[in-house]
mmCIF file of C-alpha atoms in Angstrom:
data_model
loop_
_atom_site.group_PDB
_atom_site.id
_atom_site.type_symbol
_atom_site.label_atom_id
_atom_site.label_comp_id
_atom_site.label_asym_id
_atom_site.label_seq_id
_atom_site.Cartn_x
_atom_site.Cartn_y
_atom_site.Cartn_z
ATOM 1 C CA UNK A 1 0.000 0.000 0.000
ATOM 2 C CA UNK A 2 1.183 3.556 -0.789
ATOM 3 C CA UNK A 3 -0.332 6.948 0.483
ATOM 4 C CA UNK A 4 0.178 9.821 -1.963
ATOM 5 C CA UNK A 5 -1.568 13.248 -1.692
ATOM 6 C CA UNK A 6 -4.336 11.947 0.514
ATOM 7 C CA UNK A 7 -5.023 9.143 -1.780
ATOM 8 C CA UNK A 8 -4.330 5.567 -1.049
ATOM 9 C CA UNK A 9 -2.911 3.426 -3.813
ATOM 10 C CA UNK A 10 -2.693 -0.306 -3.803
ATOM 11 C CA UNK A 11 -0.178 -2.486 -5.650
ATOM 12 C CA UNK A 12 -0.853 -6.073 -6.326
ATOM 13 C CA UNK A 13 2.132 -8.456 -6.389
ATOM 14 C CA UNK A 14 1.559 -11.559 -8.434
ATOM 15 C CA UNK A 15 3.904 -14.501 -7.871
ATOM 16 C CA UNK A 16 3.854 -17.277 -10.391
ATOM 17 C CA UNK A 17 3.032 -20.652 -8.923
ATOM 18 C CA UNK A 18 4.553 -23.689 -10.497
ATOM 19 C CA UNK A 19 1.934 -25.889 -11.952
ATOM 20 C CA UNK A 20 1.620 -29.391 -10.662
ATOM 21 C CA UNK A 21 1.863 -32.243 -13.109
ATOM 22 C CA UNK A 22 -1.632 -33.403 -12.211
ATOM 23 C CA UNK A 23 -3.040 -29.958 -13.147
ATOM 24 C CA UNK A 24 -1.616 -30.211 -16.659
ATOM 25 C CA UNK A 25 -2.351 -32.405 -19.588
ATOM 26 C CA UNK A 26 -0.834 -35.855 -19.824
ATOM 27 C CA UNK A 27 1.994 -34.869 -22.204
ATOM 28 C CA UNK A 28 2.805 -31.633 -20.360
ATOM 29 C CA UNK A 29 2.789 -33.454 -17.015
ATOM 30 C CA UNK A 30 5.202 -36.108 -18.222
ATOM 31 C CA UNK A 31 7.503 -33.434 -19.681
ATOM 32 C CA UNK A 32 7.538 -31.521 -16.376
ATOM 33 C CA UNK A 33 8.213 -34.672 -14.357
ATOM 34 C CA UNK A 34 11.062 -35.599 -16.668
ATOM 35 C CA UNK A 35 12.573 -32.135 -16.379
ATOM 36 C CA UNK A 36 12.433 -32.278 -12.582
ATOM 37 C CA UNK A 37 14.040 -35.705 -12.596
ATOM 38 C CA UNK A 38 16.859 -34.534 -14.841
ATOM 39 C CA UNK A 39 17.367 -31.455 -12.685
ATOM 40 C CA UNK A 40 17.852 -33.713 -9.671
ATOM 41 C CA UNK A 41 21.380 -34.510 -10.858
ATOM 42 C CA UNK A 42 23.937 -32.926 -8.577
ATOM 43 C CA UNK A 43 27.434 -31.755 -9.313
ATOM 44 C CA UNK A 44 28.902 -34.618 -7.256
ATOM 45 C CA UNK A 45 27.026 -37.221 -9.273
ATOM 46 C CA UNK A 46 28.253 -35.772 -12.553
ATOM 47 C CA UNK A 47 31.909 -36.182 -11.576
ATOM 48 C CA UNK A 48 33.987 -39.256 -12.464
ATOM 49 C CA UNK A 49 34.546 -41.037 -9.187
ATOM 50 C CA UNK A 50 37.617 -43.068 -8.319
ATOM 51 C CA UNK A 51 40.528 -43.504 -5.966
ATOM 52 C CA UNK A 52 43.530 -41.355 -6.780
ATOM 53 C CA UNK A 53 46.026 -43.840 -5.332
ATOM 54 C CA UNK A 54 44.485 -46.728 -7.228
ATOM 55 C CA UNK A 55 44.564 -44.766 -10.490
ATOM 56 C CA UNK A 56 48.215 -43.876 -9.929
ATOM 57 C CA UNK A 57 49.011 -47.555 -9.347
ATOM 58 C CA UNK A 58 47.397 -48.535 -12.650
ATOM 59 C CA UNK A 59 49.289 -45.813 -14.498
ATOM 60 C CA UNK A 60 52.551 -46.996 -12.934
ATOM 61 C CA UNK A 61 51.863 -50.600 -13.954
ATOM 62 C CA UNK A 62 51.109 -49.529 -17.521
ATOM 63 C CA UNK A 63 54.332 -47.518 -17.687
ATOM 64 C CA UNK A 64 56.359 -50.464 -16.376
ATOM 65 C CA UNK A 65 54.737 -52.831 -18.896
ATOM 66 C CA UNK A 66 55.382 -50.410 -21.764
ATOM 67 C CA UNK A 67 59.004 -49.974 -20.674
ATOM 68 C CA UNK A 68 59.537 -53.736 -20.471
ATOM 69 C CA UNK A 69 58.067 -54.187 -23.961
ATOM 70 C CA UNK A 70 60.353 -51.533 -25.429
ATOM 71 C CA UNK A 71 63.429 -53.012 -23.721
ATOM 72 C CA UNK A 72 62.535 -56.537 -24.863
ATOM 73 C CA UNK A 73 61.974 -55.434 -28.458
ATOM 74 C CA UNK A 74 65.243 -53.495 -28.508
ATOM 75 C CA UNK A 75 67.174 -56.468 -27.086
ATOM 76 C CA UNK A 76 65.594 -58.897 -29.586
ATOM 77 C CA UNK A 77 66.495 -56.609 -32.478
ATOM 78 C CA UNK A 78 70.060 -56.048 -31.269
ATOM 79 C CA UNK A 79 70.680 -59.808 -30.908
ATOM 80 C CA UNK A 80 69.511 -60.438 -34.491
ATOM 81 C CA UNK A 81 67.836 -63.834 -34.021
ATOM 82 C CA UNK A 82 67.973 -65.954 -37.170
ATOM 83 C CA UNK A 83 67.738 -69.567 -38.341
ATOM 84 C CA UNK A 84 71.218 -71.052 -38.790
ATOM 85 C CA UNK A 85 72.134 -74.148 -40.811
ATOM 86 C CA UNK A 86 75.201 -76.403 -40.321
ATOM 87 C CA UNK A 87 76.092 -78.866 -43.079
ATOM 88 C CA UNK A 88 78.316 -81.866 -42.412
ATOM 89 C CA UNK A 89 81.066 -82.509 -44.973
ATOM 90 C CA UNK A 90 83.909 -85.020 -45.032
ATOM 91 C CA UNK A 91 87.291 -83.990 -46.463
ATOM 92 C CA UNK A 92 90.040 -86.098 -47.992
ATOM 93 C CA UNK A 93 92.811 -84.042 -46.373
ATOM 94 C CA UNK A 94 93.184 -82.486 -42.907
ATOM 95 C CA UNK A 95 92.450 -78.763 -42.649
ATOM 96 C CA UNK A 96 92.992 -75.963 -40.135
ATOM 97 C CA UNK A 97 91.571 -72.469 -39.771
ATOM 98 C CA UNK A 98 94.677 -71.084 -41.490
ATOM 99 C CA UNK A 99 93.964 -72.975 -44.723
ATOM 100 C CA UNK A 100 92.925 -71.051 -47.821
ATOM 101 C CA UNK A 101 89.663 -71.646 -49.656
ATOM 102 C CA UNK A 102 91.651 -73.144 -52.494
ATOM 103 C CA UNK A 103 92.953 -75.778 -50.065
ATOM 104 C CA UNK A 104 89.386 -76.491 -48.982
ATOM 105 C CA UNK A 105 88.485 -77.153 -52.590
ATOM 106 C CA UNK A 106 91.543 -79.358 -53.011
ATOM 107 C CA UNK A 107 90.500 -81.363 -49.952
ATOM 108 C CA UNK A 108 87.333 -82.372 -51.812
ATOM 109 C CA UNK A 109 84.960 -81.774 -48.875
ATOM 110 C CA UNK A 110 81.673 -83.376 -49.899
ATOM 111 C CA UNK A 111 78.332 -83.486 -48.028
ATOM 112 C CA UNK A 112 77.642 -86.757 -46.200
ATOM 113 C CA UNK A 113 74.578 -88.198 -44.439
ATOM 114 C CA UNK A 114 74.491 -87.218 -40.766
ATOM 115 C CA UNK A 115 73.480 -90.755 -39.747
ATOM 116 C CA UNK A 116 74.325 -91.130 -36.036
ATOM 117 C CA UNK A 117 76.215 -87.824 -35.837
ATOM 118 C CA UNK A 118 74.690 -85.348 -33.398
ATOM 119 C CA UNK A 119 75.040 -81.555 -33.237
ATOM 120 C CA UNK A 120 74.124 -79.369 -30.259
ATOM 121 C CA UNK A 121 74.197 -75.576 -30.080
ATOM 122 C CA UNK A 122 74.521 -73.307 -27.041
ATOM 123 C CA UNK A 123 73.444 -69.672 -26.914
ATOM 124 C CA UNK A 124 74.947 -68.702 -23.579
ATOM 125 C CA UNK A 125 73.584 -71.264 -21.119
ATOM 126 C CA UNK A 126 70.638 -72.125 -23.360
ATOM 127 C CA UNK A 127 71.157 -75.538 -24.948
ATOM 128 C CA UNK A 128 69.345 -75.969 -28.264
ATOM 129 C CA UNK A 129 68.570 -79.019 -30.324
ATOM 130 C CA UNK A 130 68.063 -78.738 -34.109
ATOM 131 C CA UNK A 131 64.626 -77.562 -35.154
ATOM 132 C CA UNK A 132 64.901 -79.610 -38.333
ATOM 133 C CA UNK A 133 67.405 -81.615 -40.358
ATOM 134 C CA UNK A 134 67.999 -82.868 -43.859
ATOM 135 C CA UNK A 135 70.172 -85.719 -45.110
ATOM 136 C CA UNK A 136 73.397 -83.790 -44.411
ATOM 137 C CA UNK A 137 72.504 -80.687 -42.355
ATOM 138 C CA UNK A 138 70.948 -79.370 -39.157
ATOM 139 C CA UNK A 139 68.950 -76.146 -38.801
ATOM 140 C CA UNK A 140 68.551 -74.233 -35.535
ATOM 141 C CA UNK A 141 65.890 -71.556 -35.142
ATOM 142 C CA UNK A 142 66.082 -68.245 -33.264
ATOM 143 C CA UNK A 143 69.850 -68.242 -32.851
ATOM 144 C CA UNK A 144 71.275 -64.883 -31.648
ATOM 145 C CA UNK A 145 73.938 -63.917 -34.184
ATOM 146 C CA UNK A 146 75.206 -60.835 -32.349
ATOM 147 C CA UNK A 147 76.599 -62.562 -29.295
ATOM 148 C CA UNK A 148 79.993 -64.083 -28.554
ATOM 149 C CA UNK A 149 78.406 -66.759 -26.345
ATOM 150 C CA UNK A 150 77.265 -69.081 -29.152
ATOM 151 C CA UNK A 151 79.033 -72.461 -29.255
ATOM 152 C CA UNK A 152 78.574 -75.842 -30.921
ATOM 153 C CA UNK A 153 79.339 -79.434 -29.986
ATOM 154 C CA UNK A 154 79.336 -82.261 -32.504
ATOM 155 C CA UNK A 155 79.432 -85.910 -31.557
ATOM 156 C CA UNK A 156 80.644 -87.965 -34.509
ATOM 157 C CA UNK A 157 79.847 -91.582 -35.192
ATOM 158 C CA UNK A 158 83.442 -92.128 -36.369
ATOM 159 C CA UNK A 159 86.660 -90.577 -34.944
ATOM 160 C CA UNK A 160 88.042 -87.537 -36.772
ATOM 161 C CA UNK A 161 91.543 -86.195 -37.294
ATOM 162 C CA UNK A 162 90.515 -82.541 -37.694
ATOM 163 C CA UNK A 163 87.225 -80.620 -37.644
ATOM 164 C CA UNK A 164 86.931 -77.055 -38.932
ATOM 165 C CA UNK A 165 83.995 -74.622 -39.099
ATOM 166 C CA UNK A 166 83.756 -72.898 -42.495
ATOM 167 C CA UNK A 167 81.723 -70.032 -43.963
ATOM 168 C CA UNK A 168 80.822 -71.052 -47.540
ATOM 169 C CA UNK A 169 79.160 -67.726 -48.336
ATOM 170 C CA UNK A 170 82.343 -65.858 -47.389
ATOM 171 C CA UNK A 171 84.733 -68.531 -48.754
ATOM 172 C CA UNK A 172 86.626 -68.598 -45.451
ATOM 173 C CA UNK A 173 87.378 -70.797 -42.454
ATOM 174 C CA UNK A 174 86.113 -69.528 -39.094
ATOM 175 C CA UNK A 175 87.107 -71.860 -36.250
ATOM 176 C CA UNK A 176 89.133 -74.975 -35.406
ATOM 177 C CA UNK A 177 87.080 -77.337 -33.273
ATOM 178 C CA UNK A 178 88.753 -78.968 -30.269
ATOM 179 C CA UNK A 179 88.368 -82.732 -29.953
ATOM 180 C CA UNK A 180 88.474 -85.048 -26.956
ATOM 181 C CA UNK A 181 90.694 -88.108 -26.571
ATOM 182 C CA UNK A 182 88.302 -90.320 -28.550
ATOM 183 C CA UNK A 183 88.233 -88.005 -31.550
ATOM 184 C CA UNK A 184 84.452 -88.170 -31.594
ATOM 185 C CA UNK A 185 83.424 -85.166 -29.491
ATOM 186 C CA UNK A 186 84.386 -81.743 -30.920
ATOM 187 C CA UNK A 187 83.530 -78.277 -29.611
ATOM 188 C CA UNK A 188 84.131 -74.647 -30.549
ATOM 189 C CA UNK A 189 82.955 -71.150 -29.774
ATOM 190 C CA UNK A 190 81.272 -69.831 -32.915
ATOM 191 C CA UNK A 191 81.717 -66.146 -32.067
ATOM 192 C CA UNK A 192 79.505 -63.173 -32.820
ATOM 193 C CA UNK A 193 78.160 -61.628 -36.033
ATOM 194 C CA UNK A 194 78.437 -64.816 -38.024
ATOM 195 C CA UNK A 195 76.524 -65.929 -41.128
ATOM 196 C CA UNK A 196 73.440 -68.112 -41.214
ATOM 197 C CA UNK A 197 75.086 -70.978 -43.112
ATOM 198 C CA UNK A 198 78.136 -73.046 -42.045
ATOM 199 C CA UNK A 199 80.007 -76.125 -43.152
ATOM 200 C CA UNK A 200 81.457 -78.508 -40.579
ATOM 201 C CA UNK A 201 84.499 -79.950 -42.362
ATOM 202 C CA UNK A 202 85.523 -83.308 -40.913
ATOM 203 C CA UNK A 203 88.687 -85.184 -41.836
ATOM 204 C CA UNK A 204 88.423 -88.794 -40.613
ATOM 205 C CA UNK A 205 91.286 -90.489 -38.818
ATOM 206 C CA UNK A 206 93.454 -92.621 -41.142
#
């Protein structure tokens, strides 16, 4: 109410009243109810909930796993794993590592059946048996070429006078094998960064 110049004036204040769903039509009531329900969401409920420490632990585990994968891949690549084949050949004359390739040819080293001869390969402390073999050769899979810890041992059915490891692709001799007292068991360190194909040149005892 307001008094002005002896006159009394009245103001009417009208406040809107929210309609109730039951006072509206069916469609309007459902719309209003849905709007109220959606408005009931709170800020806390709209946040992604979780435990900070637990999330950090998962992130750390993922980082460790990723690091291990990278290190393993790098190591595998640096070792250069390949399939390596050794062929057994018998020579008519004794040979040593110092022999020339011409002398190897003169010795008439021909492939022979492996029969009861047995070849074993070591990559460090890992002993490997041949993955496959043919009439005169053995093939080993996943051999690390870039390591100095690769070695071979051949057990011959018949005693030998000399045994030499040759690289036919490079036309060179790589290693003299060392035999035991029986002349049947011969071993040698192959060395690192070698080829994937070798000849084992055996000269039988007279």
